[in-house]
mmCIF file of C-alpha atoms in Angstrom:
data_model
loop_
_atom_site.group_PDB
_atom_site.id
_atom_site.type_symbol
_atom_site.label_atom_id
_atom_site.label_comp_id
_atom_site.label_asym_id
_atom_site.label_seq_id
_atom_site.Cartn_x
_atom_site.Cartn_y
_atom_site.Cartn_z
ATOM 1 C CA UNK L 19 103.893 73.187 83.606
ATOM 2 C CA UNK L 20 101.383 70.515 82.498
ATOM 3 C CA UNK L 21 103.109 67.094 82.833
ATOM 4 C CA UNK L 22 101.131 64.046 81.287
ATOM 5 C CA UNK L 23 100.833 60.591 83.395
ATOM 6 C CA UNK L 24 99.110 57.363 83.662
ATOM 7 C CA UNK L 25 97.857 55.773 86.708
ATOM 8 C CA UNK L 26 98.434 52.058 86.894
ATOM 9 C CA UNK L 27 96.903 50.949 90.005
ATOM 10 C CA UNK L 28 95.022 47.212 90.056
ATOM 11 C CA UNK L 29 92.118 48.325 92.627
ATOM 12 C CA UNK L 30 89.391 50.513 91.301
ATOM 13 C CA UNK L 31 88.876 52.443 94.678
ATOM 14 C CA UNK L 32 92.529 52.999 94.397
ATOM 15 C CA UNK L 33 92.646 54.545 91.268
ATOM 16 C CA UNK L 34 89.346 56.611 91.800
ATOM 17 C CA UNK L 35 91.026 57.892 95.033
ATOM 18 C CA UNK L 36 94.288 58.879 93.747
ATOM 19 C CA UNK L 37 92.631 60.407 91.045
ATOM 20 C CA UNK L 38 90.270 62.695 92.690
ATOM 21 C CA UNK L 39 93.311 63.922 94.767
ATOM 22 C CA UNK L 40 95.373 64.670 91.772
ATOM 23 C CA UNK L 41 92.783 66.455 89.870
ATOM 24 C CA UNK L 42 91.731 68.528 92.832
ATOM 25 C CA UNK L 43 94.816 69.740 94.539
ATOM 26 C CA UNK L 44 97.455 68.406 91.399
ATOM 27 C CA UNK L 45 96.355 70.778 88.636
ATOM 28 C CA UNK L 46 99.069 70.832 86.485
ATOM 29 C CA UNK L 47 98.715 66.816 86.079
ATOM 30 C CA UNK L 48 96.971 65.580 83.427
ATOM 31 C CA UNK L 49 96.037 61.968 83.654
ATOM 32 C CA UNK L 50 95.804 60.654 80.018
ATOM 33 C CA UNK L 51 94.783 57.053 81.107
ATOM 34 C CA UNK L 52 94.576 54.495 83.812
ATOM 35 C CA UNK L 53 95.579 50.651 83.834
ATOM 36 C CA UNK L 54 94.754 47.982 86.029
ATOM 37 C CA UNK L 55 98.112 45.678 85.093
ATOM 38 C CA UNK L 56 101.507 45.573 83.273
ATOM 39 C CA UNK L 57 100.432 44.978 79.767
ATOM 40 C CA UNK L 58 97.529 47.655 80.006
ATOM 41 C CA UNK L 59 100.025 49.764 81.384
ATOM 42 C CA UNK L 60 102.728 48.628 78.895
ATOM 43 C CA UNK L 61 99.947 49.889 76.108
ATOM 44 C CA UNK L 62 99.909 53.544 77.439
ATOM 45 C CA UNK L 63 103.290 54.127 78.267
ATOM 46 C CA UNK L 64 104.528 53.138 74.366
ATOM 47 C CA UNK L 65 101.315 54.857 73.109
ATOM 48 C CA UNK L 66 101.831 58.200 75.145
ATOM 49 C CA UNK L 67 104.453 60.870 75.148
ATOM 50 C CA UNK L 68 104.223 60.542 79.050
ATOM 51 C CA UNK L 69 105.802 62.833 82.406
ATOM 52 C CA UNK L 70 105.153 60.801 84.976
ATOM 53 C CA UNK L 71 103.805 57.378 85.954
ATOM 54 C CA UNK L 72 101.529 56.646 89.287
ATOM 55 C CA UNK L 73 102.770 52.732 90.051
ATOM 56 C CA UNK L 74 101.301 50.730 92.403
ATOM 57 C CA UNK L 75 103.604 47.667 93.563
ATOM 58 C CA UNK L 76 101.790 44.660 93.233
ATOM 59 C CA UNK L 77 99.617 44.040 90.625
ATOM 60 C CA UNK L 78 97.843 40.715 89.346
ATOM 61 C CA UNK L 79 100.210 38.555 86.252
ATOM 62 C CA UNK L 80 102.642 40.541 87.372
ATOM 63 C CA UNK L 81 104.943 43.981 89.573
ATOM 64 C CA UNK L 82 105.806 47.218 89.018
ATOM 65 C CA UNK L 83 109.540 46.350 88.388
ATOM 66 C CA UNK L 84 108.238 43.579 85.476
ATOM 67 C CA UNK L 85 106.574 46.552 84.099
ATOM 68 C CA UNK L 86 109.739 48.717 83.921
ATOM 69 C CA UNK L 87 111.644 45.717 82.589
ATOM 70 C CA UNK L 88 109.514 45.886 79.718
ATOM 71 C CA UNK L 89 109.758 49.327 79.103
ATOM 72 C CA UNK L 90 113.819 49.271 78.424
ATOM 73 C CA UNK L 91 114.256 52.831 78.245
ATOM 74 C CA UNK L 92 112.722 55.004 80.481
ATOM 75 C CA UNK L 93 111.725 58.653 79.951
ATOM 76 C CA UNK L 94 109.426 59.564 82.127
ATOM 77 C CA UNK L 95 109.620 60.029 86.046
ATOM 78 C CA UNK L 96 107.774 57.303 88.105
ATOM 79 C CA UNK L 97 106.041 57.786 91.603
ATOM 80 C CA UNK L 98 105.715 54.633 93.595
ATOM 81 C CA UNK L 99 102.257 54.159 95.633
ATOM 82 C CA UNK L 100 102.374 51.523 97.710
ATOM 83 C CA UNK L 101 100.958 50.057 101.001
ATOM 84 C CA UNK L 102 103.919 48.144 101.569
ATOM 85 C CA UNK L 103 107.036 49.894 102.660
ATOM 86 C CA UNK L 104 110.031 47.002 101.917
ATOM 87 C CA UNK L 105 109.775 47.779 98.335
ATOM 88 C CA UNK L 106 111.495 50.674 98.891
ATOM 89 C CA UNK L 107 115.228 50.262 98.061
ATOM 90 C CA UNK L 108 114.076 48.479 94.703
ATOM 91 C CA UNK L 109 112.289 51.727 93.630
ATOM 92 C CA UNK L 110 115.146 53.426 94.360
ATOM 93 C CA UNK L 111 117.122 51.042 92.035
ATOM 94 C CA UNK L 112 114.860 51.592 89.669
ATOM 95 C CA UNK L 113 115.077 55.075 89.946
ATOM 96 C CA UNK L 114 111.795 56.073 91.403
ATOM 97 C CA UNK L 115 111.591 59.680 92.222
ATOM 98 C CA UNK L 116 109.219 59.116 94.939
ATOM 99 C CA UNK L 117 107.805 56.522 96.625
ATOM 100 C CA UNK L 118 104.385 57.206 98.522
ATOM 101 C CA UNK L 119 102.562 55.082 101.016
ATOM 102 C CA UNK L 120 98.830 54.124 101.547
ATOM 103 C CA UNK L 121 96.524 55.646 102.873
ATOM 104 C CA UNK L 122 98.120 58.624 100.596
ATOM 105 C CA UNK L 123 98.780 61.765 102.528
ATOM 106 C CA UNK L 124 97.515 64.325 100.198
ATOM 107 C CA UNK L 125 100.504 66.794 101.837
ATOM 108 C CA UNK L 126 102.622 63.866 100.709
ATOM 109 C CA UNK L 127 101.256 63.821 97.155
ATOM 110 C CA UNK L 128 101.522 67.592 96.291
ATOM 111 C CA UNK L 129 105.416 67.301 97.874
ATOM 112 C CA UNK L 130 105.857 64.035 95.726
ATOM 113 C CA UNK L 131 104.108 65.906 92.427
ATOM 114 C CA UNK L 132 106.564 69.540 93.228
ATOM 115 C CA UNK L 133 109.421 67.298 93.025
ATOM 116 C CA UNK L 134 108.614 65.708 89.581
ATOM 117 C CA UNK L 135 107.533 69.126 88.163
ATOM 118 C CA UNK L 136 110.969 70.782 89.489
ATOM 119 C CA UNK L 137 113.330 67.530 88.097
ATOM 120 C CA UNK L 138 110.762 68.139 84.811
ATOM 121 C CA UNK L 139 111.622 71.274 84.984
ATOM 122 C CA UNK L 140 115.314 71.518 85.201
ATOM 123 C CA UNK L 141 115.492 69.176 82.228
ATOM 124 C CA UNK L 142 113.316 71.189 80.030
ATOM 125 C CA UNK L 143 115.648 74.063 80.872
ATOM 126 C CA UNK L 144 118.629 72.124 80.136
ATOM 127 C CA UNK L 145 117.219 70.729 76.813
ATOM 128 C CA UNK L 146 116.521 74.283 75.853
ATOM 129 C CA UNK L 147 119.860 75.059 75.738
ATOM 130 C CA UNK L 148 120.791 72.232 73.624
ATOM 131 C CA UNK L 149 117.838 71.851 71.679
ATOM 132 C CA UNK L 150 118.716 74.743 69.399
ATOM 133 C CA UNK L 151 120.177 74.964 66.030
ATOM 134 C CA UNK L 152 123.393 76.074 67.127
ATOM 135 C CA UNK L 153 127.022 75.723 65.210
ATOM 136 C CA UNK L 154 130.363 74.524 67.032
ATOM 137 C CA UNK L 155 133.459 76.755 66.034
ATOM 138 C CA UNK L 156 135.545 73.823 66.715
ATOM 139 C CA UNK L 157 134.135 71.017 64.703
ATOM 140 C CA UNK L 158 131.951 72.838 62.399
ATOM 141 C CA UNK L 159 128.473 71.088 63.868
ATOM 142 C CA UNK L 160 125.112 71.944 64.213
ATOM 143 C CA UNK L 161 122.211 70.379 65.870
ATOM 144 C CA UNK L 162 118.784 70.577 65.081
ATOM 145 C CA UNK L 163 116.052 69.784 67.244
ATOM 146 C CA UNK L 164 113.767 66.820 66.979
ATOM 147 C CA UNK L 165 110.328 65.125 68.704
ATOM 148 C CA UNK L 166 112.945 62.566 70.477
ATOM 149 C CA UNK L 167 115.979 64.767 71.362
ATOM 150 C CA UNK L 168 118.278 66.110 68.470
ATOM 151 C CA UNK L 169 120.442 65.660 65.547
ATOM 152 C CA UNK L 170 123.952 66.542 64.820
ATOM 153 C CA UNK L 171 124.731 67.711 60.803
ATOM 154 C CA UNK L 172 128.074 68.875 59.464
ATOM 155 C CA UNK L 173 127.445 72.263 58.259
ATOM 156 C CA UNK L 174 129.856 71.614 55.054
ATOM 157 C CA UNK L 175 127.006 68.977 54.329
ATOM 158 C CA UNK L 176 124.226 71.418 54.153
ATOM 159 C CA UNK L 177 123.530 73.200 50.444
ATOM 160 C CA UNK L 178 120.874 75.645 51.652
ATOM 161 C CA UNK L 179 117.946 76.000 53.502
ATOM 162 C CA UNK L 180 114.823 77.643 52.953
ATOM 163 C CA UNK L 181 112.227 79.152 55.083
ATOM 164 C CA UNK L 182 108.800 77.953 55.043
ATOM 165 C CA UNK L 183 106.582 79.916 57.407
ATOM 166 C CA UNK L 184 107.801 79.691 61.151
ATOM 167 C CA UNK L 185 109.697 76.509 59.869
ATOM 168 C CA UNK L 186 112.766 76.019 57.974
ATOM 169 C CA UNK L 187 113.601 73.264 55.488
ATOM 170 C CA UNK L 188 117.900 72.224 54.961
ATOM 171 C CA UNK L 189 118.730 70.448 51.956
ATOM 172 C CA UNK L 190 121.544 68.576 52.424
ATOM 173 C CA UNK L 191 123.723 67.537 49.587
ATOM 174 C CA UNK L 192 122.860 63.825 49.768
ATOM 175 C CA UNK L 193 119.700 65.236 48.107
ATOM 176 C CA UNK L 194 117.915 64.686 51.792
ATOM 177 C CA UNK L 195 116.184 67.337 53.798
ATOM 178 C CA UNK L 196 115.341 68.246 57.463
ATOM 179 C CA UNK L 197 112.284 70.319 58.645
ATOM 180 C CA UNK L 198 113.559 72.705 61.872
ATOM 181 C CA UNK L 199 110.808 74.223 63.717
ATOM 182 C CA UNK L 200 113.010 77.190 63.472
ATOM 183 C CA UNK L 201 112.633 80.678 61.566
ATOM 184 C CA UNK L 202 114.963 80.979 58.909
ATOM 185 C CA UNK L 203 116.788 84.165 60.053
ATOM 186 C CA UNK L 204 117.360 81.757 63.793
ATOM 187 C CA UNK L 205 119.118 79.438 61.253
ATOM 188 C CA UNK L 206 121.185 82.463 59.743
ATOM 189 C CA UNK L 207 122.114 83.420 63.245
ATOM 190 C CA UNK L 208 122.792 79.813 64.230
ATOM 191 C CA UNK L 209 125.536 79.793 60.977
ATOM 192 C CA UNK L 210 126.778 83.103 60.964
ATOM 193 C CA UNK L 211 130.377 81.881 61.482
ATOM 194 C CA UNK L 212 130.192 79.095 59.359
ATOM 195 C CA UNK L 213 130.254 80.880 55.616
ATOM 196 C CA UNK L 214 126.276 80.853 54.805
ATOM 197 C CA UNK L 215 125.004 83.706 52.847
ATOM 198 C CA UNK L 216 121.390 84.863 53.210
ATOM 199 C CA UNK L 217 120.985 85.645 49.341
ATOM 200 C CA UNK L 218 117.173 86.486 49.272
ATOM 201 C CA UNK L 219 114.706 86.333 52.088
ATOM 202 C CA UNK L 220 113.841 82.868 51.482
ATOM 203 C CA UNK L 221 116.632 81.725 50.959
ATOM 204 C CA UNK L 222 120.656 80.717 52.535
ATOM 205 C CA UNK L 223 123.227 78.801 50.789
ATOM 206 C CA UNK L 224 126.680 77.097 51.424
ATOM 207 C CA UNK L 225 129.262 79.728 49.657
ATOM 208 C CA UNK L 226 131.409 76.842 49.710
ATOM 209 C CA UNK L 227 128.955 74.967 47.362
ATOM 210 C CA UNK L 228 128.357 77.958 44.976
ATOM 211 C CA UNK L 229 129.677 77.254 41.476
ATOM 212 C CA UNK L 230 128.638 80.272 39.782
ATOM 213 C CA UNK L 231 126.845 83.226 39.874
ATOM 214 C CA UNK L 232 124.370 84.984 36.787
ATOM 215 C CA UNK L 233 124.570 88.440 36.235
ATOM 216 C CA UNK L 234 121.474 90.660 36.725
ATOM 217 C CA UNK L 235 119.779 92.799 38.828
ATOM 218 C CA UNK L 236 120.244 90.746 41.682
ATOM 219 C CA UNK L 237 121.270 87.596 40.048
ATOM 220 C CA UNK L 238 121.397 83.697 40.996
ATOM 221 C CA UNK L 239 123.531 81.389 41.923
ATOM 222 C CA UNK L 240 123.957 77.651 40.998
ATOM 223 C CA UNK L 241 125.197 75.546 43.787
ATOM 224 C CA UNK L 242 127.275 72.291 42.992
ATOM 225 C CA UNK L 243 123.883 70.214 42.436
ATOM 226 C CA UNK L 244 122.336 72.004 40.300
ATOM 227 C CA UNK L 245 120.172 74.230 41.572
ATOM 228 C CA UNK L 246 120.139 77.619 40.770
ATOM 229 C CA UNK L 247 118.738 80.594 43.508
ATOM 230 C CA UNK L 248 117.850 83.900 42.850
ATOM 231 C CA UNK L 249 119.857 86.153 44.486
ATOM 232 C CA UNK L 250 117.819 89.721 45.580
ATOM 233 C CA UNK L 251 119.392 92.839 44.671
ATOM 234 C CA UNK L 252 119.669 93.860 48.673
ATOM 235 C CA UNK L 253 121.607 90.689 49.193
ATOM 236 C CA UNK L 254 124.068 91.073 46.062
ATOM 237 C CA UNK L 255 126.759 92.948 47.640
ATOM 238 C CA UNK L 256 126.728 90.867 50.258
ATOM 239 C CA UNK L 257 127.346 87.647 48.643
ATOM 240 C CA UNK L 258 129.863 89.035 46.226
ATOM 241 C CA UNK L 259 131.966 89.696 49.338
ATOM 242 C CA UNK L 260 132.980 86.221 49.954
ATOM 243 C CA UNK L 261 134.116 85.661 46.437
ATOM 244 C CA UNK L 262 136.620 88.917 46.317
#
């Protein structure tokens, strides 16, 4: 897996070193920029959606640990590259997943990159699993992915959705709607327990928000907002189900 970083390193030789070694015998590290001090490094990390950061200690108007500071919330794994060794329990208190000392080994950097791409990994595996349009039986929930992690919607607060390519658009009935990077028939699957009707190939409503149906080959409904939805003729019997 690729994983994006930044090297913040204050010493040119440094940085020209530790990138040669990570382009060479790192391939699956991309290094989207390089910063001599905090607030050049405090410019990539909000401006980056980054993996990993290369931090060198000690750095001029300022350390690695005022850097962090500024951050707040951290989201991306951080390798420590140092040539001092008694910073070592404060990058582990600040959650360092490695801490490397110059001269760098480059043995020591591919074990110190392995780990990052395994804990990157792991988490990727574990946000797969969440980050999925998926109802709960029990409270009647469904979360949708997003860029930053995910949202949570009532499914009794969803009127319909409607697919647009590979992508699906729910219309909520505060007259609000999410795009989910999400087929609509994933959608269907994701709310097959929680009364949804796919009425046309485009389309799934709320039954609970359907105030009446036209007659006609197929028909249409009219949800409880208004707006009416042709219903195709392959879906009719299947929607007039719920209402016998």
């Amino acid at each position: 897996m690729k994983l994006n970083s930044i090297i913040v390193e204050d010493e040119e030789t440094s940085r020209a070193i530790l990138r040669n070694y990570l382009t060479k015998y790192c391939p699956n590290i991309s290094i989207v920029g390089e910063a001599a001090n905090v607030e050049e490094a405090l410019v990539l990390i909000r401006n980056n959606d980054l993996d990993v950061v290369f931090l060198d200690v000690e750095m001029p108007y300022g350390n690695a640990f005022d850097l962090l500071d500024k951050v707040g919330h951290i989201d991306f794994e951080t390798i420590f590259v140092t040539a001092y060794n008694h910073y070592a329990i404060e990058a582990l208190n600040a959650h360092a997943s490695y801490y490397l000392m110059k001269p760098i080994s480059i043995d020591e950097l591919i074990k110190a990159v392995d780990y990052v791409t395994e804990i990157k990994a792991k988490e990727d595996a574990l946000q797969d699993q969440v980050l999925v349009p998926k109802t709960n039986a029990v409270n009647g929930k469904i979360t949708i992915p997003q860029q930053d992690g995910f949202e949570v919607l009532e499914t009794a607060d969803i009127m319909y959705c409607k697919a647009d390519d590979n992508y699906t658009e729910i219309y909520l009935n505060n007259n609000k709607k999410k795009l989910v990077s999400k087929t609509l028939k994933y959608i269907e699957e994701s709310l097959k327990d929680a009364n949804f009707a796919r009425v046309h190939k485009s389309y799934l409503v709320n039954v609970n928000e359907v105030v009446k149906y036209v007659k006609g080959k197929g028909g249409s409904v009219v949800l409880s907002n208004g707006k009416e939805i042709m219903v195709s003729a392959s879906k009719k019997a299947d929607l007039l189900a719920y209402f016998k």
